Amino acid sequence: MPQLLPLRLLESVGLRTPAAAVASGADGTSVPAPARPATTSQRPAAPAPASPAITFSEPSTDTGGPLDIDSGLERTGPLSIIAPRRIGESDLAVYPLSLGASVFGWTADGDTSLAILDRFASRGGDFIDTADSYVGGRSEVLIGKWMQERRNRDNLVVATKVGRHHENQGLGSVSIVRAVEASLERLQTDHIDLLYFHDDDPEVPLEDSLATAEWLIETGKVRYLGASNFSADRLIEARVLASAGLPKFVAIQTQYNLMHRAEFESALRIVAAAQGLAVMPYYALANGFLTGKYRSKSDLSADARSVRASAYVNRKGMRVLAVIDRIAAEHGVSAASVAIAWLLAKRTIVAPVASASRPEQVDGLMAAAGIRLTRAQMLDLDRVSE
């Protein structure tokens, strides 16, 4: 028979909201207490003249049934103003699309990478996702060069990941510190806004890794902590350790898209919602398949992305693309925009991670944040991709 846990323990691991944190609405339902205003990554500045308040969009933590659809979908018109979304329990607020930098220095050369970053920033983007292992650190080098030349570091939220670089593998204390120092040098910055543990490391006690992150946060080299590819059980363990004073994870990365749903739509989604974690799905476009680029075996090539996308070139994949194409035509947008808009309509999703190999591809990624899919369209996408 399952053991019943005390309410206080449930609250400590994030599986029950403390009573003091909720209030009763007019209809008797529980309503989250107002959160403190979110800010971007900028350092404190002198008081500015009064201006209209900005409303930050915060995904609901209510899992709301199997479809997990945001209640805001009844407002179906396109959005003219894109509200920033808060990253979990941090003071970071970002445009709801994270530019994935895994292609920088790989499928996108140096000049093209800088042009992609320029296009992203000019369209209002401010959240960049990279890792110390991407192209052996070349991705971070290009981002650092761009920020230094454009002098725009304070306008950005930069996330990077440690644990996979061949020189600093794993989450041991020495590896983490060396990896962060190397990333700071490549990025030409004095702090990382969001540091992810790239993978779980079962060889190192999680408590030790979090204690090392605590020191990095105290020294100002890291602002907030996230977890990539962690299981629900490990996230619960991390929250228990956080209740003892160690840093909390504020965000997670996991693979999630219309072609890959089961891994996230399970215990991981429940724990993420209960702990108020911001979810940043990677492979948001299923290695390019959801852009509509690969519709037959003849569209595939020998490059790594095509090889991964080939797993979806089948009957189910074609059915999914058919629904995406119809909805894209109804909104007058690209297939990529619809695929990302589907993610953004899901509770707990803050900013899907998507990459571009050419500057002109950025526009379709950014447009997703302004699309309001109808409830019927969401249901169609959910059903065809089951």
mmCIF file of N, CA and C in Angstrom, residues 81-133:
data_model
loop_
_atom_site.group_PDB
_atom_site.id
_atom_site.type_symbol
_atom_site.label_atom_id
_atom_site.label_comp_id
_atom_site.label_asym_id
_atom_site.label_seq_id
_atom_site.Cartn_x
_atom_site.Cartn_y
_atom_site.Cartn_z
ATOM 1 N N ILE A 81 1.929 42.184 -29.343
ATOM 2 C CA ILE A 81 3.017 42.415 -28.392
ATOM 3 C C ILE A 81 3.364 41.082 -27.748
ATOM 4 N N ILE A 82 4.629 40.710 -27.810
ATOM 5 C CA ILE A 82 5.071 39.455 -27.241
ATOM 6 C C ILE A 82 5.568 39.703 -25.818
ATOM 7 N N ALA A 83 4.892 39.124 -24.849
ATOM 8 C CA ALA A 83 5.277 39.321 -23.453
ATOM 9 C C ALA A 83 6.442 38.411 -23.092
ATOM 10 N N PRO A 84 7.430 38.924 -22.364
ATOM 11 C CA PRO A 84 8.509 38.056 -21.881
ATOM 12 C C PRO A 84 7.953 36.996 -20.934
ATOM 13 N N ARG A 85 8.635 35.883 -20.845
ATOM 14 C CA ARG A 85 8.234 34.824 -19.919
ATOM 15 C C ARG A 85 9.317 34.640 -18.860
ATOM 16 N N ARG A 86 8.876 34.453 -17.637
ATOM 17 C CA ARG A 86 9.810 34.282 -16.532
ATOM 18 C C ARG A 86 10.403 32.872 -16.540
ATOM 19 N N ILE A 87 11.687 32.782 -16.214
ATOM 20 C CA ILE A 87 12.357 31.491 -16.099
ATOM 21 C C ILE A 87 12.227 31.000 -14.661
ATOM 22 N N GLY A 88 11.237 30.166 -14.424
ATOM 23 C CA GLY A 88 11.046 29.554 -13.117
ATOM 24 C C GLY A 88 11.019 30.559 -11.988
ATOM 25 N N GLU A 89 11.739 30.239 -10.894
ATOM 26 C CA GLU A 89 11.790 31.096 -9.716
ATOM 27 C C GLU A 89 13.002 32.027 -9.761
ATOM 28 N N SER A 90 13.332 32.501 -10.943
ATOM 29 C CA SER A 90 14.446 33.440 -11.100
ATOM 30 C C SER A 90 13.894 34.825 -11.387
ATOM 31 N N ASP A 91 14.801 35.795 -11.515
ATOM 32 C CA ASP A 91 14.366 37.124 -11.925
ATOM 33 C C ASP A 91 14.682 37.363 -13.403
ATOM 34 N N LEU A 92 14.910 36.283 -14.147
ATOM 35 C CA LEU A 92 15.170 36.378 -15.575
ATOM 36 C C LEU A 92 13.863 36.265 -16.345
ATOM 37 N N ALA A 93 13.665 37.145 -17.299
ATOM 38 C CA ALA A 93 12.499 37.082 -18.176
ATOM 39 C C ALA A 93 12.985 37.212 -19.607
ATOM 40 N N VAL A 94 12.480 36.370 -20.496
ATOM 41 C CA VAL A 94 13.044 36.258 -21.839
ATOM 42 C C VAL A 94 11.962 36.204 -22.905
ATOM 43 N N TYR A 95 12.370 36.540 -24.123
ATOM 44 C CA TYR A 95 11.516 36.303 -25.292
ATOM 45 C C TYR A 95 11.270 34.792 -25.369
ATOM 46 N N PRO A 96 10.044 34.377 -25.675
ATOM 47 C CA PRO A 96 9.716 32.945 -25.617
ATOM 48 C C PRO A 96 10.256 32.088 -26.766
ATOM 49 N N LEU A 97 11.481 32.337 -27.151
ATOM 50 C CA LEU A 97 12.192 31.482 -28.118
ATOM 51 C C LEU A 97 13.670 31.596 -27.801
ATOM 52 N N SER A 98 14.305 30.472 -27.555
ATOM 53 C CA SER A 98 15.736 30.463 -27.271
ATOM 54 C C SER A 98 16.483 30.056 -28.528
ATOM 55 N N LEU A 99 17.425 30.869 -28.937
ATOM 56 C CA LEU A 99 18.193 30.574 -30.144
ATOM 57 C C LEU A 99 19.248 29.530 -29.828
ATOM 58 N N GLY A 100 19.098 28.356 -30.412
ATOM 59 C CA GLY A 100 20.062 27.288 -30.205
ATOM 60 C C GLY A 100 21.326 27.539 -31.005
ATOM 61 N N ALA A 101 22.473 27.447 -30.323
ATOM 62 C CA ALA A 101 23.743 27.783 -30.963
ATOM 63 C C ALA A 101 24.590 26.552 -31.266
ATOM 64 N N SER A 102 23.975 25.389 -31.293
ATOM 65 C CA SER A 102 24.754 24.169 -31.562
ATOM 66 C C SER A 102 25.304 24.134 -32.978
ATOM 67 N N VAL A 103 24.697 24.906 -33.898
ATOM 68 C CA VAL A 103 25.143 24.893 -35.297
ATOM 69 C C VAL A 103 26.266 25.889 -35.556
ATOM 70 N N PHE A 104 26.518 26.801 -34.603
ATOM 71 C CA PHE A 104 27.527 27.836 -34.829
ATOM 72 C C PHE A 104 28.921 27.204 -34.926
ATOM 73 N N GLY A 105 29.596 27.482 -36.032
ATOM 74 C CA GLY A 105 30.904 26.892 -36.265
ATOM 75 C C GLY A 105 30.827 25.493 -36.841
ATOM 76 N N TRP A 106 29.598 25.026 -37.093
ATOM 77 C CA TRP A 106 29.398 23.682 -37.659
ATOM 78 C C TRP A 106 28.677 23.814 -38.992
ATOM 79 N N THR A 107 27.355 23.745 -39.010
ATOM 80 C CA THR A 107 26.632 23.932 -40.271
ATOM 81 C C THR A 107 26.525 25.407 -40.647
ATOM 82 N N ALA A 108 26.746 26.287 -39.685
ATOM 83 C CA ALA A 108 26.802 27.728 -39.952
ATOM 84 C C ALA A 108 28.225 28.199 -39.664
ATOM 85 N N ASP A 109 28.910 28.766 -40.672
ATOM 86 C CA ASP A 109 30.282 29.224 -40.452
ATOM 87 C C ASP A 109 30.290 30.481 -39.585
ATOM 88 N N GLY A 110 31.474 31.018 -39.321
ATOM 89 C CA GLY A 110 31.595 32.145 -38.409
ATOM 90 C C GLY A 110 30.776 33.355 -38.818
ATOM 91 N N ASP A 111 30.924 33.810 -40.061
ATOM 92 C CA ASP A 111 30.197 35.002 -40.516
ATOM 93 C C ASP A 111 28.695 34.767 -40.510
ATOM 94 N N THR A 112 28.281 33.589 -40.939
ATOM 95 C CA THR A 112 26.850 33.275 -40.952
ATOM 96 C C THR A 112 26.295 33.241 -39.536
ATOM 97 N N SER A 113 27.060 32.703 -38.605
ATOM 98 C CA SER A 113 26.620 32.648 -37.208
ATOM 99 C C SER A 113 26.393 34.053 -36.659
ATOM 100 N N LEU A 114 27.309 34.973 -36.942
ATOM 101 C CA LEU A 114 27.154 36.350 -36.467
ATOM 102 C C LEU A 114 25.933 37.004 -37.112
ATOM 103 N N ALA A 115 25.691 36.712 -38.380
ATOM 104 C CA ALA A 115 24.517 37.275 -39.061
ATOM 105 C C ALA A 115 23.223 36.722 -38.467
ATOM 106 N N ILE A 116 23.223 35.452 -38.099
ATOM 107 C CA ILE A 116 22.044 34.850 -37.446
ATOM 108 C C ILE A 116 21.780 35.525 -36.111
ATOM 109 N N LEU A 117 22.830 35.748 -35.337
ATOM 110 C CA LEU A 117 22.676 36.426 -34.048
ATOM 111 C C LEU A 117 22.158 37.855 -34.236
ATOM 112 N N ASP A 118 22.663 38.545 -35.251
ATOM 113 C CA ASP A 118 22.175 39.903 -35.531
ATOM 114 C C ASP A 118 20.686 39.888 -35.858
ATOM 115 N N ARG A 119 20.280 38.943 -36.691
ATOM 116 C CA ARG A 119 18.876 38.849 -37.088
ATOM 117 C C ARG A 119 18.005 38.554 -35.864
ATOM 118 N N PHE A 120 18.452 37.642 -35.025
ATOM 119 C CA PHE A 120 17.726 37.267 -33.820
ATOM 120 C C PHE A 120 17.543 38.476 -32.896
ATOM 121 N N ALA A 121 18.611 39.205 -32.651
ATOM 122 C CA ALA A 121 18.526 40.368 -31.758
ATOM 123 C C ALA A 121 17.666 41.479 -32.355
ATOM 124 N N SER A 122 17.746 41.662 -33.667
ATOM 125 C CA SER A 122 16.961 42.732 -34.308
ATOM 126 C C SER A 122 15.467 42.455 -34.268
ATOM 127 N N ARG A 123 15.082 41.192 -34.116
ATOM 128 C CA ARG A 123 13.668 40.823 -34.038
ATOM 129 C C ARG A 123 13.180 40.747 -32.589
ATOM 130 N N GLY A 124 14.023 41.121 -31.645
ATOM 131 C CA GLY A 124 13.611 41.135 -30.247
ATOM 132 C C GLY A 124 14.090 39.957 -29.427
ATOM 133 N N GLY A 125 14.869 39.059 -30.033
ATOM 134 C CA GLY A 125 15.367 37.910 -29.296
ATOM 135 C C GLY A 125 16.442 38.299 -28.294
ATOM 136 N N ASP A 126 16.437 37.625 -27.138
ATOM 137 C CA ASP A 126 17.418 37.962 -26.102
ATOM 138 C C ASP A 126 17.921 36.748 -25.320
ATOM 139 N N PHE A 127 17.542 35.528 -25.739
ATOM 140 C CA PHE A 127 17.859 34.325 -24.979
ATOM 141 C C PHE A 127 18.644 33.378 -25.882
ATOM 142 N N ILE A 128 19.910 33.136 -25.538
ATOM 143 C CA ILE A 128 20.798 32.314 -26.361
ATOM 144 C C ILE A 128 21.188 31.067 -25.590
ATOM 145 N N ASP A 129 21.118 29.923 -26.255
ATOM 146 C CA ASP A 129 21.425 28.638 -25.631
ATOM 147 C C ASP A 129 22.624 28.000 -26.308
ATOM 148 N N THR A 130 23.647 27.689 -25.519
ATOM 149 C CA THR A 130 24.832 27.041 -26.061
ATOM 150 C C THR A 130 25.332 26.009 -25.057
ATOM 151 N N ALA A 131 26.529 25.478 -25.288
ATOM 152 C CA ALA A 131 27.146 24.504 -24.383
ATOM 153 C C ALA A 131 28.639 24.507 -24.625
ATOM 154 N N ASP A 132 29.400 24.139 -23.581
ATOM 155 C CA ASP A 132 30.852 24.142 -23.750
ATOM 156 C C ASP A 132 31.319 23.061 -24.718
ATOM 157 N N SER A 133 30.459 22.074 -24.967
ATOM 158 C CA SER A 133 30.837 20.976 -25.853
ATOM 159 C C SER A 133 30.434 21.200 -27.308
#
